[in-house]
Amino acid sequence: METKYIFVTGGVVSSLGKGIISSSLACLLNARGFRVTIQKFDPYINIDPGTLNPYEHGECYVTDDGHEADLDLGHYERFTNVHTSRANNVTTGRIYQAVIDKERRGDYLGKTVQIVPHITDEIKRNVKFLGNTGNYDFIITEIGGTVGDIESLPYLEAVRQLRWELGQNSLCVHLTYVPFIAAAQELKTKPTQHSVKALQEVGIQPDILVLRTEKEISPEMRRKIALFCNVAPDAVVQSKDVNSIYKVPLMLHSQHVDETVLRKMGVTPEGEPHMQPWLDFIDKMDNATETVTIGLVGKYVELQDAYKSISEALFHAATYASYKLRLVYIHSEKIDDSNADELLAGMDGVIIAPGFGQRGIEGKFVALKWCREHDIPTFGICLGMQCMVIEFARNVLGLADANSTEMNHSTTHNVIDLMEEQKNISNLGGTMRLGAYDCRLREGSLAAKAYGRLDIRERHRHRYEFNNDYRERFEQAGMECVGENPAAKLVEVVEMPSKRWYVGTQYHPEYSSTVLSPSPIFRSFVDAAIAYHNTK
Ligand code: GLN
């Protein structure tokens, strides 16, 4: 089968969930046995989101091959179980950089370099890159931003040209919003009509319209939209608010979106998608009655997207244990000795979040001391693991000024220190220790039990590491280094065997947790939190 390209655009407002719609469609096609991948084109100038503050676009997701990516790639992986890579997330910055590099090399042979055709050609080359590998039947391309944005124009022009070139092997799904006007008690279709018009003005006719709505959209209203927008009535579907993003694939399937997509692209749909494992997950989610409460201590708690992969990984783990998850965000800048008891006593388990820099760090130490002393299941991730090490050094080993050199250059006890290969780096973009690395776990450790094997591979995003000069002192005092990168001897996992569940990982296991393949270490942590809950 020739590779088929599905473009997903959005209109009216942003944040409608193009990523979830793309992921859900991929999930359904995947469940029909097709090989699918999803890619996102982000119309900003940053080369990648690695240097962006999480307040801008939420968490930075990391792929296996070490690309710092938009958080939508996390949804793609969670919904499809298919790994993404550097090729799955391209920004305007990368497009321009490639074109400018070619210009400097003289590749354009003296021509004037222009947005059309040079930028658009580079976009098209990137759109087709994964398709040309021959590894996929369907490439779903999400165009970031909304139709009508200045920044999106070159992308839409590239899509217009590709649709012309690809013919039936391409399709456009347009996501819009149908607002409910409370005063009139009415749903309004006008913004959708305008949005489709804006798309048509740049030469793109959508094939499928997905209408985001809080209320049921009647068949008449859908027919009206179909009529005004030149779209077949059965290709106008609604995406009504649901209580879990993981129900969106089912909602789309109930409106035959997967079949419509296939038919429009000349493929006869056969049978039904194999959704049983997914349905079992939804069943567990819907039937859970008991609740496990996890506290997440971090500094970006005002914006929950900043910890998206962690909250999803926790949700997967709780669901597999047939529990509901109550996730309580605890601001690390607001926790101190006077309120730790009040903020933490109700938790069944606590996560100390990843992060960078000094802000909120003291609160993490307070929380860790409290959790260690009260022996409640505690999970430190990346900076959270580093904080576990520092807190232990200060309060158990008695090294009062122990610190990471990230926070204090001249500390006498640099229990966390800059990695050797980081010492001469001045460029901030894409230069951390990034992506999947091997880790060997100690036999008999909690981590080894959690994974059920000794050799694992998880993703990373850090510059600092555990200082091996201190390893023995930690081990003797009860914090063991039970995971290590075999090549670099870098400490990947610490744990305190004397505690219920007190584990820190230098890596980020949250990035690889998916609906059908939840993270083993998150499952072990949540199971421990549930066991603790049941002792109370
Ligand atoms: N700031 C720490 C480092 O660079 C931890 C990074 C993180 O939590 N992702 O090593």
CSV table of C-alpha atoms in Angstrom, one decimal, residues 138-496:
chain,number,residue,atom,x,y,z
A,138,PHE,CA,-0.3,6.3,7.4
A,139,ILE,CA,1.5,9.5,8.4
A,140,ILE,CA,-0.7,11.8,10.4
A,141,THR,CA,0.7,15.3,10.4
A,142,GLU,CA,-0.6,17.8,12.9
A,143,ILE,CA,-0.1,21.4,12.0
A,144,GLY,CA,0.3,23.5,15.2
A,145,GLY,CA,-1.5,26.8,15.7
A,146,THR,CA,-4.8,27.8,14.1
A,147,VAL,CA,-5.8,28.6,10.6
A,148,GLY,CA,-5.4,32.3,10.0
A,149,ASP,CA,-2.2,32.6,12.0
A,150,ILE,CA,0.5,34.4,10.1
A,151,GLU,CA,3.0,31.7,11.3
A,152,SER,CA,1.0,28.8,9.9
A,153,LEU,CA,0.7,30.1,6.3
A,154,PRO,CA,3.8,28.4,4.9
A,155,TYR,CA,2.7,25.1,6.4
A,156,LEU,CA,-0.8,25.4,4.9
A,157,GLU,CA,0.7,26.3,1.5
A,158,ALA,CA,2.8,23.1,1.8
A,159,VAL,CA,-0.3,21.1,2.7
A,160,ARG,CA,-2.2,22.6,-0.3
A,161,GLN,CA,0.6,21.6,-2.7
A,162,LEU,CA,1.0,18.1,-1.1
A,163,ARG,CA,-2.7,17.5,-1.4
A,164,TRP,CA,-2.5,18.3,-5.1
A,165,GLU,CA,0.4,16.0,-5.6
A,166,LEU,CA,-0.8,13.1,-3.5
A,167,GLY,CA,-4.4,13.1,-4.6
A,168,GLN,CA,-6.4,10.4,-2.9
A,169,ASN,CA,-3.4,9.4,-0.8
A,170,SER,CA,-4.0,12.5,1.3
A,171,LEU,CA,-6.8,13.9,3.4
A,172,CYS,CA,-7.5,16.8,5.7
A,173,VAL,CA,-9.2,16.6,9.0
A,174,HIS,CA,-10.1,20.1,10.4
A,175,LEU,CA,-10.9,20.5,14.1
A,176,THR,CA,-13.1,23.5,15.1
A,177,TYR,CA,-15.1,24.7,18.0
A,178,VAL,CA,-18.9,25.0,18.3
A,179,PRO,CA,-19.5,27.3,21.3
A,180,PHE,CA,-22.6,27.1,23.4
A,181,ILE,CA,-24.0,30.6,24.1
A,182,ALA,CA,-25.6,30.2,27.5
A,183,ALA,CA,-27.8,33.4,27.3
A,184,ALA,CA,-29.4,32.1,24.1
A,185,GLN,CA,-29.2,28.5,25.1
A,186,GLU,CA,-27.8,27.8,21.6
A,187,LEU,CA,-24.9,26.1,19.9
A,188,LYS,CA,-23.4,28.4,17.3
A,189,THR,CA,-21.9,27.1,14.0
A,190,LYS,CA,-20.7,30.4,12.5
A,191,PRO,CA,-17.2,30.2,13.9
A,192,THR,CA,-16.8,26.8,12.2
A,193,GLN,CA,-18.1,28.2,8.9
A,194,HIS,CA,-15.6,31.1,9.1
A,195,SER,CA,-12.8,28.7,10.0
A,196,VAL,CA,-13.5,26.4,7.0
A,197,LYS,CA,-13.7,29.5,4.8
A,198,ALA,CA,-10.3,30.6,6.0
A,199,LEU,CA,-8.9,27.2,5.1
A,200,GLN,CA,-10.6,27.3,1.7
A,201,GLU,CA,-9.1,30.7,1.1
A,202,VAL,CA,-5.6,29.1,1.3
A,203,GLY,CA,-6.7,26.4,-1.1
A,204,ILE,CA,-7.5,23.6,1.3
A,205,GLN,CA,-10.9,21.8,1.3
A,206,PRO,CA,-11.3,19.8,4.5
A,207,ASP,CA,-12.6,16.2,4.1
A,208,ILE,CA,-13.6,15.6,7.6
A,209,LEU,CA,-14.7,18.1,10.2
A,210,VAL,CA,-14.4,17.3,13.9
A,211,LEU,CA,-16.5,19.7,16.1
A,212,ARG,CA,-15.4,20.2,19.6
A,213,THR,CA,-18.4,20.9,21.8
A,214,GLU,CA,-19.7,20.7,25.3
A,215,LYS,CA,-23.3,19.9,24.2
A,216,GLU,CA,-24.7,17.3,21.8
A,217,ILE,CA,-24.7,18.6,18.3
A,218,SER,CA,-28.0,17.6,16.5
A,219,PRO,CA,-28.0,15.8,13.2
A,220,GLU,CA,-29.7,18.8,11.6
A,221,MET,CA,-27.0,21.1,12.8
A,222,ARG,CA,-24.4,18.7,11.4
A,223,ARG,CA,-26.2,18.7,8.0
A,224,LYS,CA,-26.2,22.5,8.0
A,225,ILE,CA,-22.5,22.6,8.7
A,226,ALA,CA,-21.9,20.0,6.0
A,227,LEU,CA,-23.9,22.1,3.5
A,228,PHE,CA,-22.1,25.3,4.3
A,229,CYS,CA,-18.6,23.8,4.3
A,230,ASN,CA,-18.7,21.4,1.3
A,231,VAL,CA,-18.2,18.4,3.5
A,232,ALA,CA,-20.2,15.1,3.3
A,233,PRO,CA,-22.7,14.9,6.2
A,234,ASP,CA,-21.3,11.6,7.5
A,235,ALA,CA,-17.9,13.3,7.6
A,236,VAL,CA,-19.0,15.9,10.1
A,237,VAL,CA,-18.5,14.4,13.6
A,238,GLN,CA,-18.6,15.8,17.0
A,239,SER,CA,-16.0,15.6,19.8
A,240,LYS,CA,-18.0,16.1,22.9
A,241,ASP,CA,-16.3,16.6,26.2
A,242,VAL,CA,-15.6,13.2,27.9
A,243,ASN,CA,-14.3,12.4,31.3
A,244,SER,CA,-11.0,10.9,30.0
A,245,ILE,CA,-8.9,11.6,26.9
A,246,TYR,CA,-8.6,7.8,26.5
A,247,LYS,CA,-12.3,7.6,25.5
A,248,VAL,CA,-11.8,9.8,22.5
A,249,PRO,CA,-10.8,6.9,20.1
A,250,LEU,CA,-14.0,5.1,21.1
A,251,MET,CA,-16.1,8.3,20.5
A,252,LEU,CA,-14.6,8.7,17.1
A,253,HIS,CA,-15.1,5.1,16.2
A,254,SER,CA,-18.7,5.2,17.3
A,255,GLN,CA,-19.1,7.9,14.5
A,256,HIS,CA,-17.2,5.7,12.0
A,257,VAL,CA,-14.4,8.2,11.6
A,258,ASP,CA,-11.8,5.4,11.0
A,259,GLU,CA,-14.0,3.9,8.3
A,260,THR,CA,-14.7,7.3,6.7
A,261,VAL,CA,-10.9,8.1,6.6
A,262,LEU,CA,-10.2,4.7,5.0
A,263,ARG,CA,-12.9,5.0,2.4
A,264,LYS,CA,-12.0,8.5,1.4
A,265,MET,CA,-8.4,7.2,0.8
A,266,GLY,CA,-9.5,4.3,-1.3
A,267,VAL,CA,-9.1,1.6,1.3
A,268,THR,CA,-12.0,-0.7,2.0
A,269,PRO,CA,-12.4,-1.1,5.8
A,270,GLU,CA,-12.4,-4.7,6.9
A,271,GLY,CA,-13.9,-5.8,10.1
A,272,GLU,CA,-13.5,-3.9,13.3
A,273,PRO,CA,-10.4,-2.4,15.0
A,274,HIS,CA,-8.9,-4.6,17.6
A,275,MET,CA,-9.6,-2.5,20.7
A,276,GLN,CA,-10.0,-5.1,23.4
A,277,PRO,CA,-7.0,-4.3,25.5
A,278,TRP,CA,-7.9,-0.6,25.3
A,279,LEU,CA,-11.5,-1.4,26.3
A,280,ASP,CA,-10.3,-3.4,29.2
A,281,PHE,CA,-8.3,-0.4,30.4
A,282,ILE,CA,-11.3,1.9,30.1
A,283,ASP,CA,-13.4,-0.7,32.0
A,284,LYS,CA,-10.9,-0.7,34.8
A,285,MET,CA,-11.0,3.1,34.8
A,286,ASP,CA,-14.7,3.3,34.9
A,287,ASN,CA,-15.2,0.6,37.5
A,288,ALA,CA,-12.6,1.7,40.0
A,289,THR,CA,-14.1,2.7,43.3
A,290,GLU,CA,-11.2,3.2,45.7
A,291,THR,CA,-8.9,6.2,45.4
A,292,VAL,CA,-5.1,6.5,45.8
A,293,THR,CA,-3.8,9.9,46.7
A,294,ILE,CA,-0.5,11.0,45.3
A,295,GLY,CA,1.2,14.4,46.1
A,296,LEU,CA,3.4,15.9,43.4
A,297,VAL,CA,5.9,18.4,44.8
A,298,GLY,CA,7.1,20.8,42.1
A,299,LYS,CA,7.4,24.4,41.1
A,300,TYR,CA,5.3,24.5,38.0
A,301,VAL,CA,2.1,23.3,39.6
A,302,GLU,CA,0.1,26.3,38.4
A,303,LEU,CA,0.3,24.7,34.9
A,304,GLN,CA,-0.5,21.1,35.1
A,305,ASP,CA,0.7,20.5,31.5
A,306,ALA,CA,4.2,21.0,32.9
A,307,TYR,CA,4.0,17.5,34.4
A,308,LYS,CA,1.8,15.9,31.8
A,309,SER,CA,3.8,12.6,31.3
A,310,ILE,CA,4.1,12.1,35.1
A,311,SER,CA,0.4,12.6,35.7
A,312,GLU,CA,-0.5,10.2,32.8
A,313,ALA,CA,2.0,7.6,34.0
A,314,LEU,CA,0.5,7.8,37.5
A,315,PHE,CA,-3.0,7.5,36.0
A,316,HIS,CA,-1.9,4.4,33.9
A,317,ALA,CA,-0.5,2.8,37.1
A,318,ALA,CA,-3.5,3.5,39.2
A,319,THR,CA,-5.9,2.3,36.6
A,320,TYR,CA,-4.0,-1.0,36.2
A,321,ALA,CA,-4.3,-1.4,40.0
A,322,SER,CA,-8.1,-0.7,39.6
A,323,TYR,CA,-7.8,2.5,41.6
A,324,LYS,CA,-8.9,6.0,40.9
A,325,LEU,CA,-6.0,8.6,41.0
A,326,ARG,CA,-6.3,11.7,43.1
A,327,LEU,CA,-3.3,13.8,42.2
A,328,VAL,CA,-2.5,16.7,44.5
A,329,TYR,CA,-0.1,19.3,43.2
A,330,ILE,CA,2.0,20.8,46.0
A,331,HIS,CA,3.9,24.0,45.3
A,332,SER,CA,7.5,23.4,46.3
A,333,GLU,CA,7.9,27.1,47.1
A,334,LYS,CA,5.1,27.0,49.6
A,335,ILE,CA,6.2,24.0,51.7
A,336,ASP,CA,8.2,24.5,54.8
A,337,ASP,CA,8.7,22.8,58.2
A,338,SER,CA,5.7,24.6,59.6
A,339,ASN,CA,3.2,23.2,57.1
A,340,ALA,CA,4.8,20.0,55.8
A,341,ASP,CA,2.6,17.9,58.1
A,342,GLU,CA,-0.6,19.6,57.0
A,343,LEU,CA,0.3,19.3,53.3
A,344,LEU,CA,1.7,15.8,53.2
A,345,ALA,CA,0.0,13.8,55.9
A,346,GLY,CA,-3.0,12.9,53.7
A,347,MET,CA,-0.8,11.5,50.9
A,348,ASP,CA,-0.4,7.8,50.1
A,349,GLY,CA,2.7,8.5,48.1
A,350,VAL,CA,4.7,11.5,47.1
A,351,ILE,CA,6.6,12.3,43.9
A,352,ILE,CA,9.4,14.9,43.9
A,353,ALA,CA,9.4,16.4,40.4
A,354,PRO,CA,12.1,17.0,37.9
A,355,GLY,CA,13.3,20.6,37.3
A,356,PHE,CA,16.1,23.0,36.9
A,357,GLY,CA,17.6,25.7,39.1
A,358,GLN,CA,17.3,27.0,42.6
A,359,ARG,CA,13.6,28.1,42.8
A,360,GLY,CA,11.5,25.8,45.0
A,361,ILE,CA,14.4,23.5,45.8
A,362,GLU,CA,14.4,24.0,49.6
A,363,GLY,CA,10.7,22.9,49.7
A,364,LYS,CA,11.7,19.7,48.0
A,365,PHE,CA,14.2,19.0,50.8
A,366,VAL,CA,11.6,19.7,53.4
A,367,ALA,CA,9.1,17.4,51.7
A,368,LEU,CA,11.8,14.6,51.3
A,369,LYS,CA,12.8,14.8,55.0
A,370,TRP,CA,9.2,14.6,56.1
A,371,CYS,CA,8.5,11.6,53.7
A,372,ARG,CA,11.7,9.8,54.7
A,373,GLU,CA,11.0,10.2,58.4
A,374,HIS,CA,7.4,9.3,58.1
A,375,ASP,CA,8.2,6.4,55.8
A,376,ILE,CA,5.7,7.1,53.1
A,377,PRO,CA,6.3,5.8,49.5
A,378,THR,CA,8.4,8.4,47.8
A,379,PHE,CA,9.6,8.7,44.2
A,380,GLY,CA,12.2,11.2,43.1
A,381,ILE,CA,12.6,11.8,39.4
A,382,CYS,CA,15.7,13.4,37.9
A,383,LEU,CA,16.1,16.6,40.0
A,384,GLY,CA,13.8,14.8,42.5
A,385,MET,CA,16.3,12.0,42.7
A,386,GLN,CA,19.2,14.5,43.1
A,387,CYS,CA,17.3,16.2,45.9
A,388,MET,CA,16.8,12.8,47.6
A,389,VAL,CA,20.6,12.4,47.5
A,390,ILE,CA,21.2,15.9,48.8
A,391,GLU,CA,18.7,15.7,51.6
A,392,PHE,CA,20.2,12.4,52.7
A,393,ALA,CA,23.7,13.8,52.7
A,394,ARG,CA,22.6,16.8,54.8
A,395,ASN,CA,20.4,15.1,57.3
A,396,VAL,CA,21.7,11.6,57.5
A,397,LEU,CA,25.4,11.9,56.6
A,398,GLY,CA,25.6,15.2,58.5
A,399,LEU,CA,27.1,17.1,55.5
A,400,ALA,CA,25.3,20.3,56.3
A,401,ASP,CA,26.2,22.2,53.1
A,402,ALA,CA,25.8,19.2,50.7
A,403,ASN,CA,24.4,20.4,47.4
A,404,SER,CA,24.4,20.1,43.7
A,405,THR,CA,26.9,22.4,41.9
A,406,GLU,CA,23.8,23.4,39.8
A,407,MET,CA,22.6,25.3,43.0
A,408,ASN,CA,25.9,26.2,44.6
A,409,HIS,CA,29.1,26.2,42.7
A,410,SER,CA,31.4,26.3,45.7
A,411,THR,CA,29.7,23.7,48.0
A,412,THR,CA,32.3,21.6,49.9
A,413,HIS,CA,30.1,18.5,49.4
A,414,ASN,CA,29.1,18.4,45.8
A,415,VAL,CA,27.2,15.1,46.1
A,416,ILE,CA,25.6,16.0,42.8
A,417,ASP,CA,28.0,17.4,40.2
A,418,LEU,CA,28.2,18.5,36.6
A,419,MET,CA,28.9,15.5,34.3
A,420,GLU,CA,32.4,15.6,32.9
A,421,GLU,CA,31.3,15.8,29.3
A,422,GLN,CA,29.1,18.8,30.2
A,423,LYS,CA,31.9,21.0,31.5
A,424,ASN,CA,32.9,22.7,28.2
A,425,ILE,CA,29.3,23.1,26.9
A,426,SER,CA,28.1,26.7,26.5
A,427,ASN,CA,25.3,26.2,24.0
A,428,LEU,CA,22.0,25.4,25.8
A,429,GLY,CA,20.0,23.8,23.1
A,430,GLY,CA,20.0,20.0,22.7
A,431,THR,CA,23.2,19.6,24.7
A,432,MET,CA,22.1,17.8,27.9
A,433,ARG,CA,22.4,14.0,28.3
A,434,LEU,CA,19.3,13.2,26.3
A,435,GLY,CA,17.4,10.1,25.3
A,436,ALA,CA,17.5,6.5,26.1
A,437,TYR,CA,20.5,5.0,27.9
A,438,ASP,CA,21.1,1.5,29.3
A,439,CYS,CA,20.9,0.9,33.0
A,440,ARG,CA,21.8,-2.2,34.9
A,441,LEU,CA,19.9,-2.9,38.1
A,442,ARG,CA,21.2,-4.6,41.2
A,443,GLU,CA,19.7,-8.1,41.8
A,444,GLY,CA,17.3,-8.1,44.6
A,445,SER,CA,16.7,-4.3,44.5
A,446,LEU,CA,13.2,-2.9,44.6
A,447,ALA,CA,13.8,-1.4,41.1
A,448,ALA,CA,14.8,-4.8,39.8
A,449,LYS,CA,11.7,-6.4,41.2
A,450,ALA,CA,9.6,-3.6,39.7
A,451,TYR,CA,11.0,-4.1,36.2
A,452,GLY,CA,11.2,-7.9,36.5
A,453,ARG,CA,14.6,-7.8,34.8
A,454,LEU,CA,18.1,-6.3,35.4
A,455,ASP,CA,18.8,-4.6,32.1
A,456,ILE,CA,16.6,-1.7,31.3
A,457,ARG,CA,16.7,1.4,29.0
A,458,GLU,CA,15.0,4.6,30.0
A,459,ARG,CA,15.1,8.2,28.7
A,460,HIS,CA,17.2,11.1,30.2
A,461,ARG,CA,17.4,14.8,30.3
A,462,HIS,CA,20.0,16.2,32.6
A,463,ARG,CA,23.5,17.7,33.0
A,464,TYR,CA,24.3,16.8,36.6
A,465,GLU,CA,24.9,13.4,38.2
A,466,PHE,CA,25.5,11.6,41.4
A,467,ASN,CA,29.1,12.1,42.5
A,468,ASN,CA,30.6,8.6,42.7
A,469,ASP,CA,33.2,9.8,45.3
A,470,TYR,CA,30.4,9.6,47.8
A,471,ARG,CA,29.0,6.3,46.8
A,472,GLU,CA,30.4,4.3,49.6
A,473,ARG,CA,29.3,6.6,52.4
A,474,PHE,CA,25.8,6.6,51.0
A,475,GLU,CA,25.7,2.8,50.7
A,476,GLN,CA,26.9,2.4,54.3
A,477,ALA,CA,24.4,4.7,55.7
A,478,GLY,CA,21.4,3.0,53.9
A,479,MET,CA,21.0,4.8,50.6
A,480,GLU,CA,22.0,2.3,47.9
A,481,CYS,CA,23.0,3.0,44.3
A,482,VAL,CA,21.1,0.1,42.7
A,483,GLY,CA,21.1,1.2,39.1
A,484,GLU,CA,24.1,2.2,37.0
A,485,ASN,CA,24.8,3.0,33.4
A,486,PRO,CA,27.4,0.2,32.5
A,487,ALA,CA,29.4,2.4,30.2
A,488,ALA,CA,29.7,5.6,32.2
A,489,LYS,CA,29.3,4.1,35.8
A,490,LEU,CA,26.7,6.9,36.2
A,491,VAL,CA,24.3,6.3,39.1
A,492,GLU,CA,20.8,5.9,37.6
A,493,VAL,CA,18.8,4.6,40.6
A,494,VAL,CA,19.1,5.1,44.4
A,495,GLU,CA,16.8,3.5,47.0
A,496,MET,CA,16.6,3.0,50.7
